[in-house]
Coordinates of C-alpha atoms in Angstrom, one line a residue:
X1363 CA -33.2 -8.1 -9.0
X1364 CA -29.8 -6.5 -9.9
X1365 CA -26.7 -7.1 -7.8
X1366 CA -25.7 -4.1 -5.8
X1367 CA -22.1 -4.7 -6.9
X1368 CA -21.1 -6.5 -10.1
X1369 CA -17.4 -6.4 -10.9
X1370 CA -15.9 -8.3 -13.8
X1371 CA -12.2 -8.5 -14.7
X1372 CA -11.5 -5.3 -12.9
X1373 CA -7.9 -4.0 -13.3
X1374 CA -6.2 -0.9 -11.9
X1375 CA -2.7 0.0 -13.0
X1376 CA -0.7 3.1 -11.8
X1377 CA 2.1 4.3 -14.0
X1378 CA 3.5 2.8 -17.2
X1379 CA 6.2 0.5 -18.5
X1380 CA 8.6 -1.2 -16.1
X1381 CA 7.6 1.0 -13.2
X1382 CA 3.8 0.3 -13.5
X1383 CA 2.1 -0.9 -10.3
X1384 CA -0.7 -3.4 -11.0
X1385 CA -2.9 -2.8 -7.9
X1386 CA -5.8 -4.9 -9.2
X1387 CA -5.1 -7.7 -11.6
X1388 CA -8.5 -8.9 -12.7
X1389 CA -11.1 -9.0 -9.9
X1390 CA -14.5 -10.5 -10.1
X1391 CA -17.0 -9.8 -7.3
X1392 CA -20.8 -9.8 -7.0
X1393 CA -22.7 -8.6 -4.0
X1394 CA -26.4 -9.1 -3.8
X1395 CA -29.0 -6.9 -2.0
X1396 CA -29.1 -7.7 1.7
X1397 CA -25.6 -9.3 1.9
X1398 CA -23.1 -8.4 4.6
X1399 CA -19.5 -8.8 3.2
X1400 CA -16.2 -8.2 4.8
X1401 CA -13.2 -7.6 2.5
X1402 CA -9.8 -8.3 4.1
X1403 CA -6.2 -8.1 3.1
X1404 CA -2.8 -7.1 4.2
X1405 CA -1.2 -3.7 3.5
X1406 CA -0.3 -3.6 -0.3
X1407 CA -2.8 -6.4 -1.1
X1408 CA -5.0 -4.2 -3.3
X1409 CA -7.7 -3.9 -0.6
X1410 CA -7.6 -0.1 -0.5
X1411 CA -7.6 0.2 -4.3
X1412 CA -10.7 -2.1 -4.4
X1413 CA -12.3 0.1 -1.8
X1414 CA -11.7 3.2 -4.1
X1415 CA -13.2 1.4 -7.0
X1416 CA -16.3 0.2 -5.2
X1417 CA -16.8 3.6 -3.7
X1418 CA -16.5 5.4 -7.0
X1419 CA -13.6 7.3 -5.7
X1420 CA -11.5 6.2 -8.7
X1421 CA -12.2 4.5 -12.0
X1422 CA -10.7 1.2 -13.2
X1423 CA -8.0 0.9 -15.9
X1424 CA -10.1 -1.9 -17.5
X1425 CA -12.9 -4.2 -16.7
X1426 CA -16.5 -3.5 -15.7
X1427 CA -18.2 -2.2 -12.6
X1428 CA -21.9 -1.9 -12.2
X1429 CA -23.2 -0.3 -9.0
X1430 CA -26.9 -1.0 -8.5
X1431 CA -27.1 -1.5 -12.3
X1432 CA -25.3 1.6 -13.2
X1433 CA -22.0 1.4 -15.2
X1434 CA -19.2 3.3 -13.5
X1435 CA -16.2 3.0 -15.8
X1436 CA -17.0 5.8 -18.3
X1437 CA -18.4 8.4 -15.8
X1438 CA -16.8 11.8 -15.4
X1439 CA -16.0 13.3 -12.0
X1440 CA -19.4 15.1 -11.6
X1441 CA -21.3 11.9 -12.5
X1442 CA -19.2 9.8 -10.1
X1443 CA -20.0 12.3 -7.3
X1444 CA -23.7 12.1 -8.0
X1445 CA -23.6 8.3 -8.0
X1446 CA -21.6 8.3 -4.7
X1447 CA -24.2 10.6 -3.1
X1448 CA -27.2 8.6 -4.2
X1449 CA -26.0 5.0 -4.1
X1450 CA -23.3 4.8 -1.4
X1451 CA -23.4 5.5 2.3
X1452 CA -19.8 5.9 3.5
X1453 CA -18.6 5.2 7.0
X1454 CA -14.9 6.1 7.7
X1455 CA -12.5 5.2 10.4
X1456 CA -11.9 8.9 11.2
X1457 CA -15.7 9.7 11.5
X1458 CA -15.4 12.9 9.5
X1459 CA -18.1 14.8 11.5
X1460 CA -18.2 18.6 11.6
X1461 CA -17.0 19.3 15.2
X1462 CA -19.1 22.4 16.1
X1463 CA -22.3 21.0 14.5
X1464 CA -25.0 19.0 16.3
X1465 CA -25.5 15.3 15.6
X1466 CA -28.7 16.1 13.8
X1467 CA -27.1 18.7 11.5
X1468 CA -24.2 16.3 10.7
X1469 CA -26.7 13.7 9.6
X1470 CA -28.6 16.2 7.5
X1471 CA -25.5 17.3 5.5
X1472 CA -25.8 14.8 2.6
X1473 CA -29.4 16.1 2.0
X1474 CA -28.5 19.8 1.9
X1475 CA -28.1 19.9 -1.9
X1476 CA -31.0 17.5 -2.6
X1477 CA -33.7 20.2 -2.9
X1478 CA -35.7 18.8 0.1
X1479 CA -37.4 21.3 2.4
X1480 CA -35.7 21.8 5.7
X1481 CA -38.6 20.1 7.6
X1482 CA -38.2 16.9 5.4
X1483 CA -34.4 16.9 5.9
X1484 CA -34.9 17.1 9.6
X1485 CA -37.5 14.3 9.6
X1486 CA -35.2 12.0 7.6
X1487 CA -32.2 12.8 9.8
X1488 CA -34.1 12.1 13.0
X1489 CA -35.3 8.8 11.5
X1490 CA -31.7 7.9 10.7
X1491 CA -30.6 8.7 14.3
X1492 CA -33.5 6.6 15.6
X1493 CA -32.2 3.7 13.5
X1494 CA -28.8 3.8 15.3
X1495 CA -30.3 4.4 18.7
X1496 CA -29.3 8.0 19.1
X1497 CA -32.5 10.1 18.7
X1498 CA -32.0 11.3 22.3
X1499 CA -28.5 12.7 21.3
X1500 CA -29.7 14.7 18.3
X1501 CA -28.7 18.1 19.7
X1502 CA -25.4 17.0 21.1
X1503 CA -22.1 18.1 19.6
X1504 CA -19.5 15.4 18.7
X1505 CA -17.4 16.6 21.6
X1506 CA -20.3 15.6 23.9
X1507 CA -20.5 12.0 22.6
X1508 CA -18.4 8.9 23.1
X1509 CA -16.4 7.4 20.3
X1510 CA -19.0 4.7 19.6
X1511 CA -21.8 7.3 19.6
X1512 CA -19.8 9.5 17.2
X1513 CA -19.4 6.6 14.8
X1514 CA -23.1 5.7 15.1
X1515 CA -23.9 9.3 14.1
X1516 CA -21.6 8.7 11.1
X1517 CA -23.6 5.6 10.3
X1518 CA -26.9 7.6 10.5
X1519 CA -25.4 10.1 8.1
X1520 CA -24.5 7.3 5.7
X1521 CA -28.1 6.0 5.9
X1522 CA -30.0 9.2 5.4
X1523 CA -30.0 9.3 1.6
X1524 CA -31.3 5.7 1.4
X1525 CA -28.2 4.3 -0.4
X1526 CA -28.0 1.0 -2.2
X1527 CA -25.2 0.0 0.2
X1528 CA -23.2 1.0 3.2
X1529 CA -19.4 1.0 2.5
X1530 CA -17.4 1.1 5.7
X1531 CA -13.6 1.6 5.7
X1532 CA -12.1 0.2 9.0
X1533 CA -15.1 1.6 10.9
X1534 CA -14.0 0.4 14.3
X1535 CA -10.3 1.2 13.9
X1536 CA -10.4 4.2 16.3
X1537 CA -12.8 2.6 18.8
X1538 CA -12.3 0.8 22.1
X1539 CA -13.8 -2.7 22.6
X1540 CA -17.1 -1.6 24.0
X1541 CA -17.7 1.1 21.3
X1542 CA -16.7 -1.5 18.7
X1543 CA -19.4 -3.9 20.0
X1544 CA -21.9 -1.0 19.9
X1545 CA -21.1 -0.1 16.3
X1546 CA -21.0 -3.7 15.1
X1547 CA -24.4 -4.3 16.8
X1548 CA -25.8 -1.4 14.8
X1549 CA -24.4 -3.0 11.6
X1550 CA -26.0 -6.4 12.5
X1551 CA -29.3 -4.7 13.2
X1552 CA -29.3 -2.7 9.9
X1553 CA -28.4 -5.8 7.9
X1554 CA -31.2 -7.8 9.6
X1555 CA -33.5 -5.1 8.2
X1556 CA -32.2 -5.7 4.7
X1557 CA -29.4 -3.2 4.4
X1558 CA -26.5 -4.2 2.2
X1559 CA -23.2 -3.7 4.0
X1560 CA -19.6 -4.0 2.7
X1561 CA -16.8 -3.6 5.3
X1562 CA -13.2 -3.1 4.5
X1563 CA -11.3 -4.4 7.6
X1564 CA -8.2 -6.2 8.8
X1565 CA -9.8 -7.2 12.1
X1566 CA -11.2 -10.7 12.5
X1567 CA -13.6 -9.5 15.2
X1568 CA -15.3 -7.3 12.6
X1569 CA -15.2 -9.8 9.8
X1570 CA -17.0 -12.4 12.1
X1571 CA -20.2 -10.3 11.9
X1572 CA -20.3 -10.6 8.1
X1573 CA -22.0 -13.3 6.0
X1574 CA -19.1 -13.5 3.6
X1575 CA -15.4 -12.9 3.9
X1576 CA -13.5 -11.9 0.8
X1577 CA -9.7 -12.0 1.0
X1578 CA -7.5 -10.0 -1.4
X1579 CA -3.8 -10.6 -2.0
X1580 CA -1.5 -9.2 -4.7
X1581 CA -4.4 -7.6 -6.5
X1582 CA -6.6 -10.7 -6.7
X1583 CA -9.4 -12.2 -4.8
X1584 CA -7.8 -15.3 -3.3
X1585 CA -10.8 -16.6 -1.3
X1586 CA -14.5 -15.8 -1.1
X1587 CA -16.2 -17.7 1.8
X1588 CA -19.7 -17.8 3.0
X1589 CA -19.3 -17.8 6.8
X1590 CA -23.0 -17.9 7.9
X1591 CA -26.4 -17.7 6.4
X1592 CA -28.1 -14.4 5.6
X1593 CA -30.3 -13.5 8.5
X1594 CA -28.3 -15.5 11.0
X1595 CA -27.4 -13.6 14.2
X1596 CA -23.7 -13.7 15.3

């Protein structure tokens, strides 16, 4: 069984010479299938750069990154885009739904260029909405949903391609407490079903749901703590 994430001596430098910014200084990180990992760090710690590396949104200056067994470092932009689409389900703080499109159509979007027939796309999108408890809201527009429901639609969209992992960037940052609890409950349930989840967050409340908490400071991982056993319910 391959790790979902295998990072070795990962470095990212912006600029050259005396003005160079060393955002990552040699990061090692392994995430296995079924893990739920929270990555935490203050502003400027390198947390966002690490997110960009793990999400194949940027490539490292040096070091190795294998995503579900695939080497990332030498891929071109088109290859990175294909890998992102097939292996990563993104969940963003700002939701990024299409406003005048139904929940079902929003969830279908990652499948549009897959070559699947429309009926199969619909079937998969409905199944993803069912997983997040929103099959009864499939025809609703984002404006007709609560903040927590909108983010759950975004989670369904992230799931619909069957990715190797969910990568969530501050997924509860725009939500009230009740909506936060709803979304974190969905993450807990998905992880209990074997989904690999990596959450970038600054909120202790979010990190408490993870099995591991990885802390980043000055471009390095300064702690990597197992907080509860895989399969345990928070």
